PDB file of C-alpha atoms in Angstrom:
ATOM      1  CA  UNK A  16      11.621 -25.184 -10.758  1.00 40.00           C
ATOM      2  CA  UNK A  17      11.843 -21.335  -9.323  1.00 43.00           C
ATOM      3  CA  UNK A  18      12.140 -21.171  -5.812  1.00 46.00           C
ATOM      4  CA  UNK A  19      10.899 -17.860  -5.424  1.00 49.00           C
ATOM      5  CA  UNK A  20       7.910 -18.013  -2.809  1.00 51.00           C
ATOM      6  CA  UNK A  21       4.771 -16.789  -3.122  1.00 60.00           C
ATOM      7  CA  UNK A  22       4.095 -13.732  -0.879  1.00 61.00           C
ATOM      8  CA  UNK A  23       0.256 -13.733   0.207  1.00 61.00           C
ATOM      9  CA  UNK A  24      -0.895 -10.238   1.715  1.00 64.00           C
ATOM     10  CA  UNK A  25      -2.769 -10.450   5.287  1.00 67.00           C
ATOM     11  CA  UNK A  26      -6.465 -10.243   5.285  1.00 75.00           C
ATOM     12  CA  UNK A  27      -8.229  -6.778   6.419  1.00 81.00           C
ATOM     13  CA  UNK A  28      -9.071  -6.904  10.121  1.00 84.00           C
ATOM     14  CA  UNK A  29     -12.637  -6.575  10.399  1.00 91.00           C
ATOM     15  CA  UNK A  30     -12.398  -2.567  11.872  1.00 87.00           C
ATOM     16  CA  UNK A  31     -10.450  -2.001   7.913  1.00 85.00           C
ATOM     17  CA  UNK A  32     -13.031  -3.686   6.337  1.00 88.00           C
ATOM     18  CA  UNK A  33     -15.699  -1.456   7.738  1.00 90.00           C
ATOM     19  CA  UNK A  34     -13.508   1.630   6.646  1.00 84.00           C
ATOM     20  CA  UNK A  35     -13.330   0.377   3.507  1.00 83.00           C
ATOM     21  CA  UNK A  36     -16.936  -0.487   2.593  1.00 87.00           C
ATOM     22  CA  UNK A  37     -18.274   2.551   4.049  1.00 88.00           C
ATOM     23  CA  UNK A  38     -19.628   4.040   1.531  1.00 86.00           C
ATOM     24  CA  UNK A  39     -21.708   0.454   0.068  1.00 90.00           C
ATOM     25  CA  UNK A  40     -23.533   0.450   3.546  1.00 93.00           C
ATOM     26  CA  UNK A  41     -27.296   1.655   3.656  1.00 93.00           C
ATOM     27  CA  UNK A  42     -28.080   4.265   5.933  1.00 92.00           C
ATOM     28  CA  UNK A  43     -29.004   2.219   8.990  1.00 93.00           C
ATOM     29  CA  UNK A  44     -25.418  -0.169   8.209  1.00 94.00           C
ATOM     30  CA  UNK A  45     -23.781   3.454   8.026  1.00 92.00           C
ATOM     31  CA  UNK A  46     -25.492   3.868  11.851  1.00 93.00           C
ATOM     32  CA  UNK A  47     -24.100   0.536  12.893  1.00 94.00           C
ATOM     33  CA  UNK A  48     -20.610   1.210  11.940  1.00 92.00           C
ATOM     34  CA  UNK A  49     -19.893   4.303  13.145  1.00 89.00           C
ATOM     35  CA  UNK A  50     -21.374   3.320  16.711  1.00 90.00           C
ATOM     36  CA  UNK A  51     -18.740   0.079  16.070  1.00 91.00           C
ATOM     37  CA  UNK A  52     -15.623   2.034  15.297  1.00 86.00           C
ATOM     38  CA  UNK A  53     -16.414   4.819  17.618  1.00 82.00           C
ATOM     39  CA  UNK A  54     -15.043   2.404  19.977  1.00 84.00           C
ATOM     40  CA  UNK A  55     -13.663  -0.480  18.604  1.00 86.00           C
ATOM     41  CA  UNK A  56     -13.757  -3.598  19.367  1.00 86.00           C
ATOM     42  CA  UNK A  57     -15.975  -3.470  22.640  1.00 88.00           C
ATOM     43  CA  UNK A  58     -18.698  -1.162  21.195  1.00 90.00           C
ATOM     44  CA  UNK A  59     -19.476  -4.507  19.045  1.00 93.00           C
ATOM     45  CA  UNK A  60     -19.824  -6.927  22.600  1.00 92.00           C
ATOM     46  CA  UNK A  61     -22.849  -5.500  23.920  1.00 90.00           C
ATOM     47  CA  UNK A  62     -25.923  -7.132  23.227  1.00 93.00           C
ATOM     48  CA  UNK A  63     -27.353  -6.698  20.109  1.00 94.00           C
ATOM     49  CA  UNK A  64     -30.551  -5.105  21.841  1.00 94.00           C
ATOM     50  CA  UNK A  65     -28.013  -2.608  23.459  1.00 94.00           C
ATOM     51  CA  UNK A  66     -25.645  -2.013  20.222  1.00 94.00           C
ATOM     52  CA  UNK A  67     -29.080  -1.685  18.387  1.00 93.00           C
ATOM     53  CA  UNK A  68     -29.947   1.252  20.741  1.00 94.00           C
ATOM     54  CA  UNK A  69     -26.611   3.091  20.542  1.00 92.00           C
ATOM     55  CA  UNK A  70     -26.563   3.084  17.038  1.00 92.00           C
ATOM     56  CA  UNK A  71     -30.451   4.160  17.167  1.00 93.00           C
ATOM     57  CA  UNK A  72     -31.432   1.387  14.763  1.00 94.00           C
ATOM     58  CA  UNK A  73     -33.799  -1.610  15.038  1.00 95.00           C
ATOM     59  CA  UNK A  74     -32.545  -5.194  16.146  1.00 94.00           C
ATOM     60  CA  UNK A  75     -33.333  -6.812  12.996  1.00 94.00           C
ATOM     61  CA  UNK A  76     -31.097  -4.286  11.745  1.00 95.00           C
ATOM     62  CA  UNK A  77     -28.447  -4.731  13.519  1.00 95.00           C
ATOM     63  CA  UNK A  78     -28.377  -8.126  12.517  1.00 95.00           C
ATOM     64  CA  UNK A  79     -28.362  -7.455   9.486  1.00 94.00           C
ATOM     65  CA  UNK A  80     -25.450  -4.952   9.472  1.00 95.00           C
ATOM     66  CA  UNK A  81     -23.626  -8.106  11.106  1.00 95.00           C
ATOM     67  CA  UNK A  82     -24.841 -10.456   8.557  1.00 94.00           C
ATOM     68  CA  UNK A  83     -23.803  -7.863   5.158  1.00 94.00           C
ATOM     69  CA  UNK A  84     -20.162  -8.432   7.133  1.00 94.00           C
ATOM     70  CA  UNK A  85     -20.456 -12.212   6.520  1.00 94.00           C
ATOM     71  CA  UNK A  86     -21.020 -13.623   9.963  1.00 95.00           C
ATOM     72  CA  UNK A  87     -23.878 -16.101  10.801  1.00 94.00           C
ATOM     73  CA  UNK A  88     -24.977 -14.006  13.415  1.00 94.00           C
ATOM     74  CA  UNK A  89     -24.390 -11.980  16.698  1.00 94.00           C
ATOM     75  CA  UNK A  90     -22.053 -14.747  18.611  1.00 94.00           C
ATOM     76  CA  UNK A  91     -20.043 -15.179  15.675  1.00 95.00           C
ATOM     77  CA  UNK A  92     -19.729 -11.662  15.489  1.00 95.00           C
ATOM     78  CA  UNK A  93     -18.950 -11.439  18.604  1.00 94.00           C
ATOM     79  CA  UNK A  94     -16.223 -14.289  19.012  1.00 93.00           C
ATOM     80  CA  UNK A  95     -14.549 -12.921  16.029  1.00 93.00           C
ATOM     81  CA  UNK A  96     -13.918  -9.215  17.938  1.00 92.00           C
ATOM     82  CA  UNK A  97     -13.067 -10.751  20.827  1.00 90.00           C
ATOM     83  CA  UNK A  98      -9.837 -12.705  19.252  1.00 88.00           C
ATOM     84  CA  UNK A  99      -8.924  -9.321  17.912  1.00 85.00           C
ATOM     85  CA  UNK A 100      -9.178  -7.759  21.588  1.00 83.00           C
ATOM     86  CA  UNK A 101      -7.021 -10.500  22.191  1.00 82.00           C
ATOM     87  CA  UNK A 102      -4.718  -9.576  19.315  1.00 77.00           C
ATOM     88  CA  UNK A 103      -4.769  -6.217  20.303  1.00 73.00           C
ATOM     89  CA  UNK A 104      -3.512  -7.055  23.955  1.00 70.00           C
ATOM     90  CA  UNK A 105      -0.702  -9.270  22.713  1.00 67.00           C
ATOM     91  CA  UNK A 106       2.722  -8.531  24.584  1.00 61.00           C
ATOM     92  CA  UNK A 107       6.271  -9.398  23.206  1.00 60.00           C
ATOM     93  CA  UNK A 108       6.109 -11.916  25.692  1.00 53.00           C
ATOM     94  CA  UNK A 109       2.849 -13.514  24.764  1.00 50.00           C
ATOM     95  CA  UNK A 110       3.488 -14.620  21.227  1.00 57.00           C
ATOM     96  CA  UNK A 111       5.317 -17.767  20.270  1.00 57.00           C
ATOM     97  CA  UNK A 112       8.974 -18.036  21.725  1.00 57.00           C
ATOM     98  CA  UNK A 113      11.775 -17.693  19.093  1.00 56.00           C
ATOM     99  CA  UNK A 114      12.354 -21.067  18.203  1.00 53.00           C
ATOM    100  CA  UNK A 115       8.606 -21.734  17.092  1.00 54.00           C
ATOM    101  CA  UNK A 116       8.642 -18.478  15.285  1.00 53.00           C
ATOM    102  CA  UNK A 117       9.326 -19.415  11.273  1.00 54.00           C
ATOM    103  CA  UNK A 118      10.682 -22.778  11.735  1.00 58.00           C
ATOM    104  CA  UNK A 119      11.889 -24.650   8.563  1.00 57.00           C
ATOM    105  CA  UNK A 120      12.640 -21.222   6.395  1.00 61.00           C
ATOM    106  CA  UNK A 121      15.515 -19.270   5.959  1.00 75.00           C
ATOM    107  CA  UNK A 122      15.075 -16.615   8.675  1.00 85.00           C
ATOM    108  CA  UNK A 123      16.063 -13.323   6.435  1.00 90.00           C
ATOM    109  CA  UNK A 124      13.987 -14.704   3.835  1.00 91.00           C
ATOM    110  CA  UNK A 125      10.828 -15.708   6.008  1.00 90.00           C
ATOM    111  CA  UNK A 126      10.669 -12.217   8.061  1.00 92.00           C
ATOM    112  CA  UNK A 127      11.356 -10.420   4.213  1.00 94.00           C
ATOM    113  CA  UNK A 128       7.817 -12.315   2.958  1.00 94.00           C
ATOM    114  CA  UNK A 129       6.477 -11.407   6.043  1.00 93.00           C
ATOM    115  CA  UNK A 130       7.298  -7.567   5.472  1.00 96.00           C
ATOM    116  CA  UNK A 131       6.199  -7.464   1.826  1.00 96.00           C
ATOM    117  CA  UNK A 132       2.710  -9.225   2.415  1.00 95.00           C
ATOM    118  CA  UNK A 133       1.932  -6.695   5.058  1.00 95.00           C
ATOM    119  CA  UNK A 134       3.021  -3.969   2.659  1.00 96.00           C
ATOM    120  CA  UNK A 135       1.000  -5.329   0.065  1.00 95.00           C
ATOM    121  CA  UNK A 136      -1.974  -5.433   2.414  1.00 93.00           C
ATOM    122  CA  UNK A 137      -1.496  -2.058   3.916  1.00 95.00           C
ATOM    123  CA  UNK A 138      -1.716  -0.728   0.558  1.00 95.00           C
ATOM    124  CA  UNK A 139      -4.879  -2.966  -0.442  1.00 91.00           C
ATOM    125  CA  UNK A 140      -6.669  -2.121   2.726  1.00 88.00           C
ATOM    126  CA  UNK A 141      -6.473   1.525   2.302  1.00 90.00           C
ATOM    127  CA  UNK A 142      -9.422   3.274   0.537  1.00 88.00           C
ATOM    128  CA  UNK A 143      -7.992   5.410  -1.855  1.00 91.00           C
ATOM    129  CA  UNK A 144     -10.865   8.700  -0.959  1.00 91.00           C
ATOM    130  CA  UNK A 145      -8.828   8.325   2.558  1.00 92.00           C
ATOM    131  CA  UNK A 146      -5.505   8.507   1.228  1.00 96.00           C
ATOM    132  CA  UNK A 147      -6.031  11.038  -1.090  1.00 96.00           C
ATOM    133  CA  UNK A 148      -7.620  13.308   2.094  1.00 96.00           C
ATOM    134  CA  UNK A 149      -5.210  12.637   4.754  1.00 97.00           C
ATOM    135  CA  UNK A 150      -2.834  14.094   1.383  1.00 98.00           C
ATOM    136  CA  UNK A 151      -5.280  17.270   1.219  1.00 98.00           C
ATOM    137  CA  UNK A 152      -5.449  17.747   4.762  1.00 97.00           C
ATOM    138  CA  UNK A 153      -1.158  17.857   4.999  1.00 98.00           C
ATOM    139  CA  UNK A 154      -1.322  20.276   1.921  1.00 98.00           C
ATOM    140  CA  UNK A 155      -3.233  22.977   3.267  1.00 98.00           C
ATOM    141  CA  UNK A 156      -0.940  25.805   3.853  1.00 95.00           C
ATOM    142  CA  UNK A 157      -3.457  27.245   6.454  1.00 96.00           C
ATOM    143  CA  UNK A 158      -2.935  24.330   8.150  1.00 97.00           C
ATOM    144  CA  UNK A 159      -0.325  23.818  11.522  1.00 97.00           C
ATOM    145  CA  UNK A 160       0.947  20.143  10.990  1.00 98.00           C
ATOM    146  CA  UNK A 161       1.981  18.583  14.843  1.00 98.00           C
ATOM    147  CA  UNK A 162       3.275  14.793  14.639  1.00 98.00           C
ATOM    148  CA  UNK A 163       3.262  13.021  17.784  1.00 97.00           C
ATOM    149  CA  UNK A 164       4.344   9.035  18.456  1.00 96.00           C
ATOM    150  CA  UNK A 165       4.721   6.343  21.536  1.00 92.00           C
ATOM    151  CA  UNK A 166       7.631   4.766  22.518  1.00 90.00           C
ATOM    152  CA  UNK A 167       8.663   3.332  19.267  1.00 92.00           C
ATOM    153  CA  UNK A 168       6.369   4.865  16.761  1.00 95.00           C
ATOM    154  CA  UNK A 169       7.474   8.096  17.590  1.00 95.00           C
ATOM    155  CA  UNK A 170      10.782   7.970  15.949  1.00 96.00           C
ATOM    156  CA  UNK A 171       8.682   7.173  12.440  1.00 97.00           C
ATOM    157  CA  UNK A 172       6.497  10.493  13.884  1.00 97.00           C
ATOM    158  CA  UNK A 173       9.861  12.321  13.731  1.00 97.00           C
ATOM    159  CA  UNK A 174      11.057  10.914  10.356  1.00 97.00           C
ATOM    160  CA  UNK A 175       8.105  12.312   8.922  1.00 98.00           C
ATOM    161  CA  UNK A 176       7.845  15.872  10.736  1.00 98.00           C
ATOM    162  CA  UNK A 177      11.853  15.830   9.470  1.00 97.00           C
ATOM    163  CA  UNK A 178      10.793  15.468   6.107  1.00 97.00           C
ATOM    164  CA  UNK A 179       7.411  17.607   6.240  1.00 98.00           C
ATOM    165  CA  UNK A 180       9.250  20.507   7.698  1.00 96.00           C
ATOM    166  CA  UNK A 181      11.509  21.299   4.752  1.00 96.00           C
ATOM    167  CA  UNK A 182       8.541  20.490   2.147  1.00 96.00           C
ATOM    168  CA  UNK A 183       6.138  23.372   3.802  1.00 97.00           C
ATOM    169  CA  UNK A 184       6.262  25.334   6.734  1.00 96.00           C
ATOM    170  CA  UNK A 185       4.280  25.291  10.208  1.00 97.00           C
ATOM    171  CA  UNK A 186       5.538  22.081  11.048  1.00 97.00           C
ATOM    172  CA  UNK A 187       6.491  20.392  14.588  1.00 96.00           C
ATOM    173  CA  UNK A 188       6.883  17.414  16.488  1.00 97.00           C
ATOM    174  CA  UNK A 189       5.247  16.937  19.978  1.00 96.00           C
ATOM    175  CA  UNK A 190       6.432  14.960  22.371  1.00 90.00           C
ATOM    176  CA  UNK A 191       3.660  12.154  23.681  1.00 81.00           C
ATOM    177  CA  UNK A 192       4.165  12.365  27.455  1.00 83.00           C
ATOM    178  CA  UNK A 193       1.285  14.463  29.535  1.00 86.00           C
ATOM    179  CA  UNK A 194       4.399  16.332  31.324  1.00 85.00           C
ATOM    180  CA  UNK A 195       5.855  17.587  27.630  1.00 84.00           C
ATOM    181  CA  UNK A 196       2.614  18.249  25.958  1.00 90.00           C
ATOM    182  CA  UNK A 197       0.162  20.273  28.296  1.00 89.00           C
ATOM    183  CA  UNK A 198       2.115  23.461  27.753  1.00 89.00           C
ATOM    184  CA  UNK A 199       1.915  23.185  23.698  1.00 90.00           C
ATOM    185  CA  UNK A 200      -1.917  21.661  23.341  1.00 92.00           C
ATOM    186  CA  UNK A 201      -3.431  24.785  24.934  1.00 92.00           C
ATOM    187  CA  UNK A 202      -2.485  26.838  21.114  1.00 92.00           C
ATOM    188  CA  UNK A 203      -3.928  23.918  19.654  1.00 96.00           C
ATOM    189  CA  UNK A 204      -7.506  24.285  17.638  1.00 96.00           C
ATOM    190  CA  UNK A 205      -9.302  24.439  14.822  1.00 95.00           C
ATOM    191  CA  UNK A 206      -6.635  24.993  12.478  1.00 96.00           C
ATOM    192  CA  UNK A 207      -4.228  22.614  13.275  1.00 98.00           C
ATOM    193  CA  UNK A 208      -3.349  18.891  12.416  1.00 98.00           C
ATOM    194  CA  UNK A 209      -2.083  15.989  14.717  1.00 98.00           C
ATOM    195  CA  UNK A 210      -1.005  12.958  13.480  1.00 98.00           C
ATOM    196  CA  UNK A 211      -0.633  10.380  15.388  1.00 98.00           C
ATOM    197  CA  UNK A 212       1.755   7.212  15.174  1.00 97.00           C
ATOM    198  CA  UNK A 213       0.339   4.367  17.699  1.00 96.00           C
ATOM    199  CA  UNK A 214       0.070   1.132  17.562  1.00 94.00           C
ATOM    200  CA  UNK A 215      -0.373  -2.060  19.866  1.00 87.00           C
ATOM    201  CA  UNK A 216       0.240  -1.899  22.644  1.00 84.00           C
ATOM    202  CA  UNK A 217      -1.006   1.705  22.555  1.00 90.00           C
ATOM    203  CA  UNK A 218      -0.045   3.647  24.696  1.00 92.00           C
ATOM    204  CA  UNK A 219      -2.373   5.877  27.040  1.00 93.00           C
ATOM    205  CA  UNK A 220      -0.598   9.313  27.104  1.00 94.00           C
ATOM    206  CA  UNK A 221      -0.378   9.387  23.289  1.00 95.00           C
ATOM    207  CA  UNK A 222      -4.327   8.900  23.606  1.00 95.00           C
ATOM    208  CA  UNK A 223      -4.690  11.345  25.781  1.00 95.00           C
ATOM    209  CA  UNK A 224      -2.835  14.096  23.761  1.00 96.00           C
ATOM    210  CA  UNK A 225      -5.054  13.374  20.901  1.00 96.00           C
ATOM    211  CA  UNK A 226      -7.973  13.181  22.770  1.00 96.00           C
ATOM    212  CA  UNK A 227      -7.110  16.798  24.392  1.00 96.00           C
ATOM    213  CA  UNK A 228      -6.224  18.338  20.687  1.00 96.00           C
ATOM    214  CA  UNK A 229      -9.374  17.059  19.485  1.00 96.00           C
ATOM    215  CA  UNK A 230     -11.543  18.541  22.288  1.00 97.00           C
ATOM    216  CA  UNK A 231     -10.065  21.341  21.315  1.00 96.00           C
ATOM    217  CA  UNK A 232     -11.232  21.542  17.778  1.00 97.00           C
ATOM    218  CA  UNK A 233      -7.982  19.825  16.330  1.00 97.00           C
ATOM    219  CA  UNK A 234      -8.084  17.154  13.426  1.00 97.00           C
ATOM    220  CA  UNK A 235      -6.437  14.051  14.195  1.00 97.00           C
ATOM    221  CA  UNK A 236      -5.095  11.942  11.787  1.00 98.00           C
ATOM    222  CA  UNK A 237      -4.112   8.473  12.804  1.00 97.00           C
ATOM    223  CA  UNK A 238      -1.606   6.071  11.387  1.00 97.00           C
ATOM    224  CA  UNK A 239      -1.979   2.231  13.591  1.00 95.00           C
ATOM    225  CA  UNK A 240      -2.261  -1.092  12.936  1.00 93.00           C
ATOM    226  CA  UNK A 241      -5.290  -2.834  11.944  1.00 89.00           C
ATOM    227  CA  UNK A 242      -7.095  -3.356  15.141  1.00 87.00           C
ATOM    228  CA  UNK A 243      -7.134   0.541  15.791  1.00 88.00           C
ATOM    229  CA  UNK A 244      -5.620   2.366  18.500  1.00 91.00           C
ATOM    230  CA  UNK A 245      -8.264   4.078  20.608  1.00 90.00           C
ATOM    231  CA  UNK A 246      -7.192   7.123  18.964  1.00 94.00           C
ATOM    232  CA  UNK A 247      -9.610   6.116  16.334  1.00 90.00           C
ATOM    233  CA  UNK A 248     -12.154   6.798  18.613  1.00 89.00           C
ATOM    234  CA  UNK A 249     -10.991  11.213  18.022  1.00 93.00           C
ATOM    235  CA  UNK A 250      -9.472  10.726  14.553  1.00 94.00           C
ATOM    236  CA  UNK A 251     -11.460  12.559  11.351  1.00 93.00           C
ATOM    237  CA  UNK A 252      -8.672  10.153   9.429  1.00 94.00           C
ATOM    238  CA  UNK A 253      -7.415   6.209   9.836  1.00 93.00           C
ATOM    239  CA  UNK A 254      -4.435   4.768   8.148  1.00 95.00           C
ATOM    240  CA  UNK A 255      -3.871   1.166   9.616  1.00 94.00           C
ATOM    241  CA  UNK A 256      -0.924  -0.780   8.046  1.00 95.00           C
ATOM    242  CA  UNK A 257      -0.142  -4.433   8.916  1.00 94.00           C
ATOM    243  CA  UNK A 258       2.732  -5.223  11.287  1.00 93.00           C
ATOM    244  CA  UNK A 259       2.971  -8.915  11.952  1.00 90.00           C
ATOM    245  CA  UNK A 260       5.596 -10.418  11.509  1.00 91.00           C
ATOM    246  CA  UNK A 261       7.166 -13.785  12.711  1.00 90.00           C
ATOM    247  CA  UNK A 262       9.115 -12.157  15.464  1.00 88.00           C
ATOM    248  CA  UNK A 263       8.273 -11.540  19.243  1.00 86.00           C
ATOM    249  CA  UNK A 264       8.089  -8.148  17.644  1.00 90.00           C
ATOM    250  CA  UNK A 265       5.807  -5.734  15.431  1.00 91.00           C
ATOM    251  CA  UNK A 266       6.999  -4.569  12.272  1.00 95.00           C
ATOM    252  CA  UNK A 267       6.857  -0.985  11.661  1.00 96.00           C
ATOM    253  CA  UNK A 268       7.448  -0.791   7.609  1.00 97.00           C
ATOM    254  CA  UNK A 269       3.991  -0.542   6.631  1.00 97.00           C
ATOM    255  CA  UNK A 270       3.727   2.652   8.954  1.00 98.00           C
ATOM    256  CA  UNK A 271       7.001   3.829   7.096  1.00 98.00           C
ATOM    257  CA  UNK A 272       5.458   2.882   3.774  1.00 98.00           C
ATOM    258  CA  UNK A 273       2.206   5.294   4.373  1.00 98.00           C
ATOM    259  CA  UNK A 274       4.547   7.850   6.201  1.00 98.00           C
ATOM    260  CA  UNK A 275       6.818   8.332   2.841  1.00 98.00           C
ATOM    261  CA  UNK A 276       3.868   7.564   0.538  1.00 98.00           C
ATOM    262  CA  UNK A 277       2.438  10.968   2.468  1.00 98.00           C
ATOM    263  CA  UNK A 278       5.745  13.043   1.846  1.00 98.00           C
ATOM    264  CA  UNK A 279       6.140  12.424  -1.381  1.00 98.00           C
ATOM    265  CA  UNK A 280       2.100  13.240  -2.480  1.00 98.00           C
ATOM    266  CA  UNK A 281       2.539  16.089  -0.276  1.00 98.00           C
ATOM    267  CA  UNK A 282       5.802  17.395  -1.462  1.00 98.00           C
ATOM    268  CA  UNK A 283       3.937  16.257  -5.527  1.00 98.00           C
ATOM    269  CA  UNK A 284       0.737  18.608  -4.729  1.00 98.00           C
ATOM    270  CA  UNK A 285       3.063  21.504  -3.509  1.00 98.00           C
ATOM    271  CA  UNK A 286       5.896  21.639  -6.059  1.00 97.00           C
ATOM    272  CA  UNK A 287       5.813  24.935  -6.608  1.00 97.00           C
ATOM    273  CA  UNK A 288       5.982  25.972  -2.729  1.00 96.00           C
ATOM    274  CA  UNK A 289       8.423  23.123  -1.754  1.00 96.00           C
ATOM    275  CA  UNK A 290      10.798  23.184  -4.054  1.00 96.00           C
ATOM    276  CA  UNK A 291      11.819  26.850  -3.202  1.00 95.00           C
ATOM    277  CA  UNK A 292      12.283  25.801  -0.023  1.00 95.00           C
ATOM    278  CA  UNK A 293      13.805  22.793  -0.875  1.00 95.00           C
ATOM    279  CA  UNK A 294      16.713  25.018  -2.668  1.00 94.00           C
ATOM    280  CA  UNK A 295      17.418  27.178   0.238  1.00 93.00           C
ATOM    281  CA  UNK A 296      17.576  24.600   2.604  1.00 91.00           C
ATOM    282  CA  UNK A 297      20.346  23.481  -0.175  1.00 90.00           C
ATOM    283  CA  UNK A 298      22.051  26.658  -0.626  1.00 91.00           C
ATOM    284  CA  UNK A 299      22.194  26.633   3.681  1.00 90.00           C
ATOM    285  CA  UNK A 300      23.904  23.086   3.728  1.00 86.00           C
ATOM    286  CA  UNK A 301      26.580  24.375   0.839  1.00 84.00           C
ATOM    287  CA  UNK A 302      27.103  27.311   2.507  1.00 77.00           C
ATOM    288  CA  UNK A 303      26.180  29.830  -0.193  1.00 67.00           C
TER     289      UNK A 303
END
């Protein structure tokens, strides 16, 4: 008998499954959706008279967008974006202690299944179209690239600003507090790029950076989990990747997987440019 495990992948939240089936929706569904992920999840807890107007569709069509989503109706809708508020919210603190947390498996082996479903569901979850133009958008030589992170995202922000800045140039990192930032968004606009690492519990001046860049005529490009970051709210681009894990703590290697999955298309799509570069940077570490 094997006793290799089967590894499940997480299912979409609902905000990814939205994303996803964008482009199936009718016009008026198309309404409805962009009114619910322009401010996710609470734009979905109004009433559906009030949700109806906002997204400047009919009732019965709002119901319906809720229905083609698989709920029975409005509450059910409703309950269901309230327990991922709830999920959003959660603290270190407020999950399970660590002695209920993967009880009965090896604890290597449980948090390693645990990391590979929520690869495999990053990667499942991800519209391809959306992908492929975050990749487009990081390729465009006319383009200033700015990564930005939180508290602990913004090391992955930096691992991938270290790698984008040898593949092609105009490349930085900017720091997410109001007090480091306010002096570099003001040469922000319509040319440049800011990704964004953040997810929960997001963190406020990271929101308010992109928020600022965006205003500004900026595209944001945001890498979070699957609840969204408020971010979304700015961001032309979403790229959630699944981070729980049975620990007090969030797992960050689906936001590493899309982060190298983005240098290496990049660095694919400007071989010719990069590897020049590449080669120099070389010859400077050899000394030659």
């Amino acid at each position: 008998m094997s006793n290799e495990s089967t590894i499940h992948s997480a299912p979409p939240s609902l905000a990814e499954r939205v994303r996803h089936e964008m482009e199936s929706f009718t016009p008026s569904e198309k309404r409805a959706a962009h009114v619910l992920l322009s401010h996710y999840p609470f734009a979905g807890l109004d009433t559906v008279a009030e949700f109806a107007a906002r997204a400047g569709i009919s009732a019965p069509s709002a119901l319906r967008f809720v229905t083609r989503l698989g709920f029975g109706g409005f509450p059910e809708f409703q309950k269901h974006l309230r327990e991922e508020l709830e999920a959003q919210l959660l603290s270190p603190l407020a999950k399970a202690g660590p002695s209920e947390i993967g009880q009965g498996a090896p604890a290597l082996a449980a948090f390693a299944d645990a990391v590979i479903g929520n690869l495999k569901a990053t990667v499942e979850n991800i519209a391809p179209t959306e992908f492929d133009a975050v990749v487009a958008l990081l390729s465009d030589p006319r383009r200033h690239i700015h990564f930005t992170g939180g508290r602990f995202t913004g090391a992955l922000a930096r691992y991938a600003e270290s790698h984008f800045r040898i593949v092609r140039s105009h490349v930085d990192f900017i720091e997410g507090q109001p007090a480091l930032w306010r002096d570099r968004v003001i040469e922000i606009g319509r040319k440049d790029v800011l990704v964004a690492f953040d997810i929960r519990r997001y963190q406020e001046d990271v929101t308010a950076l992109c928020e600022t860049a965006a205003k500004q005529g900026a595209t944001v490009v945001l890498l979070t989990d699957p609840w969204l970051s408020p971010i979304a709210r700015v961001a032309r681009h979403v790229l959630p990747a699944h981070i729980t894990v049975p620990s007090n703590w969030d797992s960050s290697a689906g936001l590493l997987l899309l982060a190298e999955a983005l240098v290496a298309a990049v660095t694919k799509r400007l071989w010719e440019t990069a590897k020049p570069r590449m080669e120099a940077v070389e010859r400077l570490r050899s000394g030659k």
